[in-house]
Amino acid sequence: MAVETLTETPSLLPVFVKSALGGKKKGDSLPQTSYRLADQVVDRQHLQDYQRLCGFAADDTLPHTYPHILGFPLQMQLMSREDFPLPLVGLVHVENEITVRRRLTAEDVLDITVSAENLAPHPKGTTVQIVTVAEVSGEQVWEGRSTYLARGKGDPDAARGSMPDLPEVSPGQGAAIWSLPKDFGRQYAKISGDVNPIHMSGLTAKAMGFPAAIAHGMWTYARCVATLGPAASGPSSSHVWFKKPVLLPGKVELVVEPGDPTLLGLRKPVRSSADRVVEHLVLTVETR
Amino acid sequence: MASPQPDQTRRAAILGGNRIPFARQFGPYAQASNQDMLTAAIEGLVARYNLGGQRLGEVVAGAVIKHSRDFNLTRESVLGSSLDPHTPAYDIQQACGTGLEAAILVSNKIKLGQAESGIAGGVDTSSDAPITVSEKLRTKLLKVNRAKGAGAQLKALGAIRPTDLGIETPANSEPRTGLSMGEHMAQTAKRWGITREAQDELAVASHRGLARSYDEGFQDDLVTSFKGLARDQNLRPDSSMEKLAKLKPAFGKGDDATMTAGNSTPLTDGASVVLLGSEEYAAEHGLTVQAYFVDGETAAVDYVHGEEGLLMAPAYAVPRLLARNGLTLQDFDYYEIHEAFAATVLSTLKAWEDEDFCKDKLGLDAPLGSIDRDKLNVNGSSLAAGHPFAATGGRIVAALAKMLHEKGPGSRGLISICAAGGQGVVAILEGA
């Protein structure tokens, strides 16, 4: 696989614009190119802004989900290539896995590499996995695997990975309720660089077919991981399945499996068991 | 009068400590809250002494300047740390004596068998300070909040005048006198005839001592870097009498003003914590007892009516502590006298040497006498490290315990910390 080393983090707005205007994607193979950003020094101000917005301790440790942010522009660069078989705009982030091999700090200088794998049929379209690897001095310290779905003609017989059920918690018995303001998508976009129009405003989201702006899945993921405290920033792994988007403004309720803090879910707060349950995500986290 | 003896007490051991380097106001910790810093200090201690997942007896800490949202500061830091969330915590505040008072409280519970282990500490930020609105505006806003109905609320809002607007930040001054701590200290320094030269000498010694301790690696297992800062930002290893002599007086009035920014502590941000436990706890967890927390004493003086200097209370606390423990001022291997100002340390030492003061004010037959200055603040103190108010006690207890452990069993150290409101907190540690 060819590695293309970038000298600076690509800017994402032009990537989105280019993709939105771009022609129809074709092909059934993935680009054999990976993108690499070497010697990434953590910007402490950026780290702190991320920690605060996601509920992590504002210390020197890189949160479980933080390197994803550093690799995200490379993901976009890769998926907006002309030979990338799926259209970038409209891709849905359906799953994400992260493995933290050792506790990372703001002192660590990271080399980030992003590549595409596993183009596969899905009952609702086609999925692809974008793999982000962070290395420190040649040692792999962090890996993220993001699964994106391009909705389209699916294969009803395609195998779906097994997804755990959300913890069964009675109405009103959630572990926490978080209120997300109307501009929350813009707040997270500022930090993550993910300026996808579906997050930026009600108007732009409606243009993309959503009833309102939606919260970034990666924020909901990070906020849930943050509830596990410092342990999840050490050697650990997690797997999240994104279900229904969180509409902004809105409230979400954290539910935790009784007796097992490693299985978490996020749902729309319900008053009674008669209410329709909207499930946003389910997440498993293993710490060592 | 004999003090009542509890039925049974045991020794409280100091097992280690951790702090983040102290930063100058609006420095690298400008955006760090008390919560962030205290959590970082605790988490560093947890990492160093393998306390992850452990339920400790209690965690006691505090901050002098606190946001109202931080009402449960210490407990919130415990919840944000790797400690077992079943570890209880509470906040205390005794101005600059907060950290040492926290250590007294935790060690007392351990001595009484009410706790097996605990963390004592403190934190303060001079950068991320709470801002309040003017008292007039605050009262009127509360009225708006109480008003029922839009009409009543509008009417209450209408009572706010442009002149009510304005913000207030916490000031380092005494509410009853309106004088800053430096101005109070300048009065005391003048009363005791403390020279500019003597103050500058103490400041140079503090910087050199702290710099040497870092160079020798003494601070390696006492400090964990934070926000890119690995050493105390205020530390100037090349501090000299010549450089300090150039500074203009900052406190006091007239030609004979002696206190400068160089021989006074600057406003700083930081946090420190100390791990304490019973000897059984230490043995069970494979931890080394560095020192024992022998005893503590507090005192307060009437500075409001000018009877005594604001920062002179430790001069009263120490003789009471010595008497209770059957010791003289000379029975110590190390003295840690908090350098709020160089003049504080020098006035205190001078008072203990003064026959009239010791007789009239302390009620002693003879002066406490002089100390061997080579044993004073050996690894530097607040003039060099900085002084994030509530964090100073933890810094001193952890460092002194380590020094006493290196000195050997039976060695003794005296801690003296002055505090706002005319208070003082002092303690005796013994090496293990």
XYZ file of C-alpha atoms in Angstrom:
720
model
C 0.000 0.000 0.000
C 1.343 3.423 -0.955
C 1.724 5.951 1.839
C 1.178 9.597 1.093
C 2.706 11.808 3.745
C 1.035 15.158 4.244
C 2.945 18.121 5.570
C -0.034 19.720 7.237
C -3.492 18.841 8.407
C -5.879 19.230 5.471
C -8.621 21.812 5.803
C -12.005 20.158 5.763
C -14.463 22.675 4.371
C -13.031 22.493 0.818
C -13.099 18.695 1.090
C -16.819 18.756 1.896
C -17.555 21.228 -0.867
C -15.574 19.249 -3.395
C -17.363 16.066 -2.399
C -20.790 17.631 -2.485
C -20.158 18.898 -5.992
C -18.276 15.818 -7.093
C -19.618 13.381 -9.604
C -21.023 9.982 -8.994
C -18.693 7.544 -7.356
C -17.994 4.269 -9.036
C -15.902 1.220 -8.576
C -15.839 -1.566 -6.121
C -12.325 -1.384 -4.775
C -10.693 0.818 -2.167
C -7.790 3.169 -2.840
C -4.512 1.448 -2.069
C -3.145 4.615 -0.556
C -2.853 5.539 3.073
C -2.354 9.036 4.348
C 0.158 9.900 7.015
C 0.791 12.923 9.196
C 4.083 12.652 11.049
C 5.305 14.322 14.232
C 1.978 15.651 15.427
C 2.586 17.694 18.574
C -0.500 17.986 20.735
C -1.865 21.511 20.959
C -2.604 21.831 24.671
C -5.280 24.465 24.183
C -7.045 22.222 21.681
C -6.700 19.256 24.014
C -8.203 21.201 26.887
C -11.093 22.481 24.769
C -11.805 18.903 23.730
C -11.553 17.591 27.292
C -13.965 20.215 28.597
C -16.544 19.780 25.862
C -16.524 15.998 26.219
C -16.402 15.823 30.024
C -12.888 14.447 30.425
C -10.549 15.671 33.175
C -8.618 18.685 31.893
C -5.231 17.118 32.550
C -2.230 16.055 30.452
C -3.705 12.699 29.421
C -5.061 12.222 25.910
C -8.628 10.942 26.233
C -9.522 7.535 24.759
C -11.195 9.170 21.766
C -8.808 12.090 21.219
C -6.446 10.673 18.544
C -9.512 10.143 16.338
C -9.782 13.921 16.105
C -6.178 14.150 14.935
C -6.788 11.529 12.234
C -10.187 12.784 11.122
C -8.923 15.215 8.454
C -6.948 12.347 6.926
C -10.082 10.193 6.899
C -11.867 12.936 4.993
C -8.964 13.361 2.597
C -8.997 9.641 1.879
C -12.755 9.349 1.452
C -12.934 12.352 -0.867
C -10.487 10.852 -3.345
C -11.874 10.318 -6.800
C -11.043 6.635 -6.674
C -12.830 6.183 -3.327
C -15.863 4.070 -4.240
C -18.432 5.681 -1.905
C -19.701 9.259 -1.887
C -18.356 11.155 1.148
C -21.410 13.320 1.612
C -24.176 11.196 3.012
C -21.938 8.601 4.617
C -23.290 7.517 7.994
C -20.949 6.671 10.856
C -22.466 3.411 12.129
C -19.773 1.860 14.301
C -16.460 2.727 15.858
C -13.846 0.728 17.686
C -10.858 2.086 19.572
C -7.924 0.369 21.211
C -5.642 2.348 23.509
C -2.426 0.364 23.999
C -0.881 2.699 26.528
C -1.766 5.915 28.319
C -0.877 8.819 26.038
C -0.015 12.299 27.219
C 0.303 15.714 25.667
C 4.062 15.107 25.615
C 3.742 12.253 23.113
C 4.547 13.144 19.512
C 2.229 11.119 17.310
C 2.503 9.792 13.781
C -0.988 9.273 12.407
C -1.761 6.957 9.488
C -5.174 6.449 7.936
C -6.179 3.742 5.468
C -9.363 2.129 4.136
C -10.310 -1.526 4.585
C -13.157 -4.000 4.262
C -15.507 -2.650 1.625
C -18.494 -4.845 2.358
C -22.167 -5.252 1.547
C -24.661 -4.320 4.268
C -28.420 -4.855 4.405
C -28.900 -1.121 3.862
C -26.040 -0.395 1.478
C -22.291 -0.707 1.551
C -19.892 -0.232 4.465
C -16.238 0.632 4.623
C -13.840 0.719 7.551
C -11.374 3.534 7.903
C -8.475 2.558 10.122
C -6.567 5.230 12.019
C -3.320 4.251 13.680
C -1.267 6.429 16.017
C 2.370 5.618 16.612
C 4.984 7.050 18.938
C 8.549 6.411 17.759
C 7.411 3.486 15.636
C 5.381 1.863 18.426
C 1.681 1.474 17.709
C -0.044 3.082 20.691
C -3.605 3.646 19.501
C -5.925 2.290 16.835
C -9.337 3.440 15.717
C -11.624 1.661 13.295
C -14.537 3.727 11.976
C -17.265 1.993 10.013
C -19.211 4.157 7.590
C -22.352 3.178 5.694
C -23.266 4.463 2.261
C -27.000 3.989 2.030
C -28.113 2.411 -1.179
C -28.999 -0.861 -2.694
C -28.131 -3.279 0.040
C -27.717 -6.951 0.299
C -30.453 -8.262 2.601
C -28.414 -11.388 3.167
C -25.273 -9.510 4.212
C -24.036 -10.447 7.632
C -24.385 -7.808 10.359
C -22.077 -7.818 13.294
C -23.622 -8.638 16.613
C -24.670 -5.521 18.472
C -25.478 -5.712 22.183
C -28.820 -4.418 23.405
C -28.949 -1.164 25.318
C -28.969 -1.726 29.072
C -32.506 -2.271 30.246
C -33.116 0.568 32.631
C -36.578 1.703 33.734
C -37.794 5.169 32.784
C -36.303 7.798 35.086
C -33.568 5.459 36.296
C -30.851 6.677 33.941
C -27.379 7.460 35.246
C -27.284 10.991 33.845
C -29.179 13.405 31.632
C -27.274 15.806 29.412
C -28.866 18.819 27.728
C -27.393 19.775 24.393
C -28.005 23.322 23.185
C -28.968 24.273 19.651
C -25.457 25.318 18.680
C -23.807 22.226 20.099
C -22.948 20.877 16.652
C -21.075 24.070 15.880
C -19.281 23.913 19.222
C -17.997 20.418 18.551
C -17.298 21.196 14.883
C -14.972 23.977 15.983
C -12.885 21.497 17.944
C -13.166 18.396 15.796
C -12.989 20.060 12.398
C -16.014 17.987 11.362
C -18.018 20.714 9.654
C -20.433 18.335 7.973
C -23.577 20.430 7.247
C -25.769 17.928 9.094
C -24.239 19.208 12.362
C -23.938 22.902 11.633
C -27.510 24.259 11.667
C -31.120 23.273 11.295
C -31.227 24.714 7.805
C -28.176 22.897 6.473
C -29.259 19.686 8.170
C -32.709 19.920 6.570
C -31.029 20.335 3.201
C -29.395 16.990 3.887
C -32.676 15.349 4.812
C -32.572 15.580 8.627
C -35.387 17.210 10.632
C -32.855 19.280 12.641
C -29.130 19.610 13.226
C -27.738 16.451 14.756
C -25.048 16.002 17.388
C -21.766 14.477 16.294
C -21.738 10.753 17.009
C -18.116 11.021 18.105
C -19.118 13.497 20.804
C -21.834 11.212 22.169
C -19.278 8.382 22.123
C -16.597 10.470 23.871
C -19.037 11.820 26.482
C -20.068 8.292 27.428
C -16.447 7.082 27.631
C -15.628 10.076 29.838
C -18.018 8.781 32.502
C -15.589 5.911 33.123
C -12.912 8.299 34.386
C -9.130 7.965 34.015
C -9.234 4.167 33.525
C -10.509 4.550 29.959
C -7.526 6.716 29.069
C -5.120 3.921 29.980
C -4.885 0.595 28.123
C -8.470 -0.064 27.082
C -10.733 -0.822 24.172
C -14.217 0.237 23.208
C -16.826 -0.500 20.583
C -19.741 1.794 19.856
C -22.754 1.221 17.641
C -24.515 4.411 16.570
C -28.263 3.941 16.167
C -30.506 7.009 15.883
C -29.048 10.508 15.684
C -29.422 12.981 18.556
C -31.421 15.992 17.343
C -30.397 19.459 18.531
C -31.357 20.994 20.808
C -32.143 17.963 22.891
C -31.651 15.882 25.967
C -30.015 12.504 26.161
C -30.080 9.993 28.980
C -27.133 7.802 29.874
C -28.077 4.280 30.870
C -25.615 1.875 32.422
C -26.062 -1.869 32.755
C -26.757 -2.571 36.434
C -23.653 -4.144 37.941
C -21.645 -3.689 34.761
C -20.334 -0.167 34.144
C -18.684 -1.345 30.907
C -21.990 -1.558 28.992
C -23.530 1.833 28.363
C -26.289 3.244 26.260
C -27.598 6.625 25.309
C -31.287 7.175 24.708
C -33.865 9.906 24.579
C -35.182 10.418 28.125
C -38.475 8.615 28.600
C -41.132 9.452 31.188
C -43.031 6.198 31.176
C -42.668 2.766 29.701
C -45.426 3.683 27.252
C -43.189 6.258 25.562
C -41.468 5.318 22.352
C -37.831 4.589 23.056
C -35.306 6.319 20.829
C -31.942 4.629 21.168
C -28.932 6.695 20.148
C -26.036 4.385 20.801
C -24.784 1.360 22.665
C -21.195 1.161 23.861
C -18.917 -1.402 25.441
C -15.669 -0.377 27.100
C -13.017 -2.686 28.490
C -10.334 -1.279 30.739
C -7.266 -3.098 31.968
C -4.278 21.570 83.106
C -3.630 18.108 81.794
C -5.067 17.263 78.439
C -7.451 14.347 78.461
C -5.858 11.271 76.927
C -7.973 9.300 74.483
C -8.213 5.668 75.588
C -5.949 4.474 72.871
C -4.183 6.177 70.065
C -1.722 5.001 67.463
C 0.711 6.721 65.169
C -0.272 8.382 61.923
C 2.267 7.829 59.174
C 3.101 10.004 56.196
C 3.548 7.670 53.235
C 4.210 10.069 50.394
C 2.994 13.080 48.541
C 2.469 14.577 45.159
C 1.968 18.005 43.735
C 1.877 19.686 40.391
C 4.552 22.332 39.787
C 3.348 25.738 40.928
C 2.703 28.213 38.109
C 2.642 31.977 38.220
C -0.697 33.753 37.909
C -1.974 33.716 34.296
C 0.837 31.290 33.396
C 0.432 27.759 32.015
C -2.463 27.042 34.393
C -4.383 30.204 33.474
C -7.340 28.121 32.316
C -7.000 25.314 34.840
C -9.666 25.274 37.525
C -9.166 24.264 41.140
C -11.039 21.102 40.213
C -8.613 20.305 37.382
C -5.525 20.907 39.501
C -6.676 19.049 42.607
C -7.765 16.072 40.484
C -4.398 16.064 38.706
C -2.524 16.141 42.019
C -4.638 13.282 43.426
C -4.322 11.272 40.217
C -0.533 11.657 40.289
C -0.510 10.391 43.886
C -2.749 7.469 42.894
C -0.339 6.564 40.107
C 2.758 6.881 42.304
C 1.422 4.813 45.200
C -0.761 2.425 43.219
C -3.998 3.567 44.856
C -6.220 2.954 41.801
C -9.520 1.373 42.784
C -8.727 1.663 46.506
C -11.281 2.908 48.987
C -9.449 5.282 51.290
C -10.718 6.384 54.679
C -11.231 9.919 53.458
C -9.846 12.710 51.341
C -9.711 16.169 52.916
C -8.687 19.232 50.952
C -9.780 22.735 50.191
C -9.180 25.963 48.390
C -9.024 29.466 49.786
C -10.599 31.080 46.749
C -13.458 28.978 45.553
C -16.245 29.204 43.013
C -19.661 28.577 44.523
C -20.055 25.720 42.034
C -17.113 23.991 43.744
C -19.016 23.460 46.980
C -17.967 19.795 46.906
C -14.549 20.398 45.381
C -12.693 17.516 47.002
C -15.419 14.926 46.559
C -15.734 15.888 42.894
C -11.993 15.441 42.469
C -12.202 12.001 44.070
C -14.960 11.086 41.611
C -12.800 12.326 38.754
C -9.831 10.275 39.939
C -9.010 6.570 39.807
C -9.752 6.151 43.511
C -12.661 3.909 44.449
C -15.735 6.171 44.199
C -16.744 4.851 47.636
C -14.021 7.099 49.121
C -15.656 9.939 51.108
C -14.286 13.473 51.034
C -14.876 16.900 52.480
C -13.651 20.431 51.992
C -12.064 22.674 54.577
C -10.775 26.222 54.431
C -8.393 27.861 56.863
C -6.729 30.316 54.511
C -3.066 29.486 53.912
C -3.232 26.930 56.724
C -5.756 24.807 54.802
C -3.329 22.140 53.573
C -1.626 21.617 56.927
C -4.936 21.677 58.801
C -6.220 18.985 56.421
C -3.173 16.858 57.322
C -3.864 17.389 61.048
C -7.475 16.279 60.591
C -6.642 13.163 58.607
C -3.815 12.176 60.935
C -6.072 12.654 63.971
C -8.641 10.257 62.536
C -5.913 7.745 61.838
C -4.552 8.135 65.380
C -8.016 7.526 66.806
C -8.617 4.509 64.625
C -11.453 6.212 62.781
C -9.595 5.886 59.491
C -6.873 3.593 58.167
C -5.772 5.864 55.357
C -6.457 9.247 53.885
C -5.305 12.000 51.613
C -4.861 15.588 52.771
C -4.253 18.458 50.424
C -5.178 21.759 48.965
C -5.368 23.740 45.784
C -5.635 27.349 44.753
C -5.829 29.334 41.589
C -5.210 33.034 41.358
C -5.891 32.910 37.611
C -9.242 31.153 37.301
C -10.727 33.260 40.072
C -14.443 33.649 40.643
C -15.909 36.969 39.624
C -18.887 38.339 41.464
C -21.147 41.219 40.593
C -21.375 44.218 42.859
C -23.247 43.663 46.095
C -26.006 46.082 45.043
C -26.509 44.282 41.747
C -26.430 40.877 43.401
C -29.161 41.882 45.850
C -31.305 43.282 43.050
C -30.808 40.247 40.814
C -31.889 37.969 43.633
C -35.008 40.109 43.944
C -35.706 39.643 40.223
C -35.300 35.914 40.678
C -37.784 35.902 43.578
C -40.366 38.064 41.810
C -43.440 36.187 40.624
C -44.831 36.995 37.197
C -43.385 38.927 34.282
C -44.668 42.276 35.559
C -43.081 41.939 38.959
C -39.867 40.712 37.393
C -39.739 43.647 34.998
C -40.322 46.012 37.887
C -37.504 44.415 39.847
C -35.251 44.579 36.794
C -36.110 48.240 36.405
C -34.583 48.917 39.805
C -31.120 48.104 38.482
C -29.118 51.266 37.817
C -26.083 51.581 35.546
C -24.018 52.407 38.623
C -24.837 48.964 40.054
C -22.929 47.289 37.245
C -19.401 46.181 37.858
C -17.532 43.090 38.795
C -15.454 42.193 41.768
C -12.610 39.729 41.954
C -11.299 38.333 45.230
C -8.707 40.607 46.752
C -5.778 39.574 48.889
C -6.810 41.913 51.670
C -8.226 41.609 55.126
C -11.971 42.350 55.247
C -11.741 44.053 58.654
C -8.768 46.297 58.013
C -8.872 46.853 54.276
C -5.105 46.410 54.290
C -3.465 43.932 51.971
C -1.505 41.112 53.513
C 1.694 42.795 52.293
C 0.774 46.051 53.981
C 0.068 44.214 57.214
C 3.384 42.422 56.939
C 5.198 45.680 56.253
C 3.920 46.995 59.599
C 5.212 43.905 61.399
C 8.549 43.986 59.558
C 9.031 47.575 60.642
C 8.139 46.736 64.241
C 10.780 43.978 64.310
C 13.356 45.994 62.384
C 13.722 43.459 59.596
C 16.189 44.788 57.027
C 15.876 44.667 53.280
C 19.188 42.855 53.106
C 18.109 40.085 55.484
C 14.913 39.576 53.460
C 16.758 39.418 50.163
C 19.247 36.944 51.638
C 16.413 34.662 52.673
C 14.887 34.916 49.193
C 18.173 34.015 47.482
C 18.615 31.050 49.847
C 15.087 29.875 49.032
C 15.652 29.960 45.264
C 19.046 28.278 45.555
C 17.736 25.592 47.903
C 14.809 24.720 45.673
C 16.966 24.782 42.519
C 19.502 22.470 44.160
C 16.756 20.092 45.277
C 15.495 19.814 41.689
C 19.023 19.307 40.376
C 19.684 16.587 42.942
C 16.480 14.807 41.947
C 14.926 15.361 45.389
C 11.671 16.604 43.822
C 11.411 13.698 41.350
C 8.964 11.680 43.430
C 7.185 14.697 44.896
C 6.163 16.529 41.717
C 4.263 15.437 38.585
C 4.395 17.742 35.570
C 1.164 19.387 34.486
C 0.206 21.386 31.394
C 3.792 21.212 30.156
C 5.294 22.632 33.337
C 7.863 20.380 35.022
C 9.302 22.756 37.642
C 7.903 25.621 39.653
C 7.626 28.525 37.275
C 8.603 31.102 39.863
C 11.950 29.410 40.576
C 14.958 31.511 39.596
C 18.097 29.421 40.124
C 20.264 32.440 39.257
C 18.655 34.673 41.880
C 21.228 36.933 43.557
C 21.473 39.769 46.055
C 22.476 42.120 43.213
C 19.390 41.305 41.175
C 17.040 41.521 44.160
C 18.593 44.833 45.252
C 17.354 46.452 42.036
C 13.682 45.880 42.843
C 11.577 48.721 44.165
C 9.581 48.230 47.373
C 6.093 46.855 46.746
C 4.636 47.081 50.245
C 4.968 49.615 53.016
C 5.471 53.326 52.727
C 8.421 55.685 53.001
C 12.105 55.458 52.295
C 12.569 52.617 54.724
C 10.120 50.274 52.984
C 11.843 46.920 52.609
C 9.402 44.482 51.034
C 9.718 43.909 47.292
C 8.242 41.513 44.743
C 11.464 39.533 45.142
C 11.172 38.883 48.866
C 7.377 38.401 48.826
C 5.585 35.426 47.314
C 3.868 36.043 43.997
C 0.309 34.948 43.227
C 0.468 31.388 41.950
C -1.650 28.414 40.886
C -1.131 24.857 42.042
C -2.221 21.827 44.072
C -0.624 19.351 46.462
C -1.673 16.211 48.308
C -0.213 13.931 50.965
C -0.940 10.251 51.618
C -1.351 9.324 55.273
C -2.118 6.005 56.883
C -1.756 3.768 59.886
C 1.363 1.620 60.120
C -0.841 -1.424 59.499
C -2.180 0.138 56.306
C 1.349 0.914 55.140
C 2.512 -2.642 55.795
C -0.517 -4.165 54.059
C 0.051 -2.079 50.960
C 3.824 -2.351 50.887
C 4.301 1.367 51.439
C 7.264 2.875 53.265
C 6.568 5.014 56.297
C 8.531 8.187 55.669
C 7.628 10.067 58.809
C 5.051 10.266 61.559
C 2.639 13.136 61.987
C 3.327 13.730 65.672
C 1.159 16.695 66.612
C -0.370 19.907 65.366
C -1.459 23.189 66.932
C -3.269 26.286 65.766
C -3.309 29.807 67.108
C -4.886 33.124 66.279
C -3.950 36.700 67.132
C -5.918 39.906 67.484
C -4.503 41.859 64.582
C -7.691 43.898 64.140
C -6.935 46.127 67.103
C -3.241 46.310 66.317
C -2.282 44.155 69.285
C -0.279 41.801 67.090
C 0.843 41.506 63.470
C -1.456 39.703 61.043
C 0.963 36.888 60.279
C 2.432 36.367 63.756
C 0.081 33.642 65.021
C 2.589 30.795 64.419
C 4.899 32.515 66.945
C 2.189 31.737 69.524
C 1.278 28.274 68.250
C 4.806 26.866 68.289
C 5.593 27.349 72.028
C 2.286 25.691 72.939
C 3.116 22.777 70.642
C 6.630 22.495 72.055
C 5.376 22.520 75.642
C 2.804 19.823 74.953
C 5.476 17.614 73.410
C 8.208 18.389 75.954
C 10.527 19.822 73.314
C 12.591 22.965 72.913
C 12.863 25.022 69.738
C 16.352 23.628 69.244
C 15.257 19.963 69.227
C 14.714 19.836 65.455
C 16.714 18.726 62.448
C 14.701 20.791 60.013
C 12.480 23.862 60.228
C 9.910 24.611 57.555
C 8.679 28.142 58.094
C 6.370 29.135 55.251
C 7.729 32.160 53.435
C 4.587 34.186 52.892
C 7.089 36.999 52.881
C 10.754 36.785 53.818
C 9.883 39.235 56.580
C 7.345 36.798 58.045
C 10.007 34.190 58.663
C 12.479 36.740 60.016
C 9.941 38.441 62.305
C 8.899 35.081 63.715
C 12.491 34.012 64.393
C 13.249 37.372 65.947
C 10.204 37.159 68.185
C 11.309 33.776 69.516
C 14.720 35.258 70.321
C 13.214 38.276 72.048
C 13.089 38.158 75.828
C 10.260 40.674 76.229
C 8.079 39.075 73.562
C 8.558 35.590 74.984
C 7.834 36.809 78.517
C 5.033 39.295 77.910
C 3.259 37.788 74.930
C 4.021 34.093 75.221
C 4.153 33.977 79.024
C 7.466 32.091 79.035
C 10.262 32.380 81.568
C 12.927 32.645 78.902
C 13.121 33.214 75.143
C 12.676 30.182 72.896
C 16.040 31.151 71.443
C 17.662 30.964 68.022
C 17.650 28.173 65.514
C 20.461 26.901 63.324
C 19.679 28.731 60.094
C 21.270 25.936 58.059
C 18.301 23.797 59.036
C 15.730 26.324 57.819
C 13.812 25.746 54.569
C 16.678 23.637 53.290
C 15.082 22.758 49.952
C 13.594 26.198 49.432
C 10.140 27.409 50.394
C 7.348 29.601 49.106
C 9.515 32.511 47.938
C 10.993 30.206 45.308
C 8.220 27.663 44.749
C 5.345 30.106 44.897
C 2.391 29.875 47.227
C -0.981 28.721 45.908
C -2.552 29.329 49.302
C -4.144 26.001 50.276
C -1.496 23.998 48.399
C 1.433 25.099 50.526
C 0.759 22.796 53.486
C 0.817 19.663 51.347
C 3.996 20.768 49.620
C 5.751 21.218 52.947
C 4.461 18.067 54.668
C 5.432 15.791 51.763
C 8.882 17.323 51.308
C 9.679 17.418 55.039
C 8.558 13.802 55.513
C 10.948 12.769 52.761
C 13.807 14.806 54.258
C 13.211 13.246 57.681
C 13.101 9.758 56.199
C 16.455 10.405 54.578
C 17.798 11.765 57.862
C 16.663 8.657 59.681
C 14.372 7.434 62.480
C 13.843 9.851 65.332
C 14.788 12.930 63.330
C 12.418 15.825 63.879
C 10.929 18.591 61.780
C 8.868 21.658 62.675
C 6.333 23.225 60.303
C 5.018 26.742 60.757
C 2.452 28.304 58.445
C 0.824 31.702 58.861
C -2.646 32.348 57.515
C -4.998 35.209 56.743
C -7.314 36.328 59.519
C -4.415 36.357 61.972
C -4.125 32.582 62.196
C -1.307 30.091 62.298
C -1.042 26.320 61.886
C 2.052 24.459 63.080
C 3.042 20.811 63.339
C 5.769 18.390 64.331
C 6.851 15.473 62.146
C 9.216 12.697 63.134
C 11.331 10.693 60.705
C 10.787 6.966 60.320
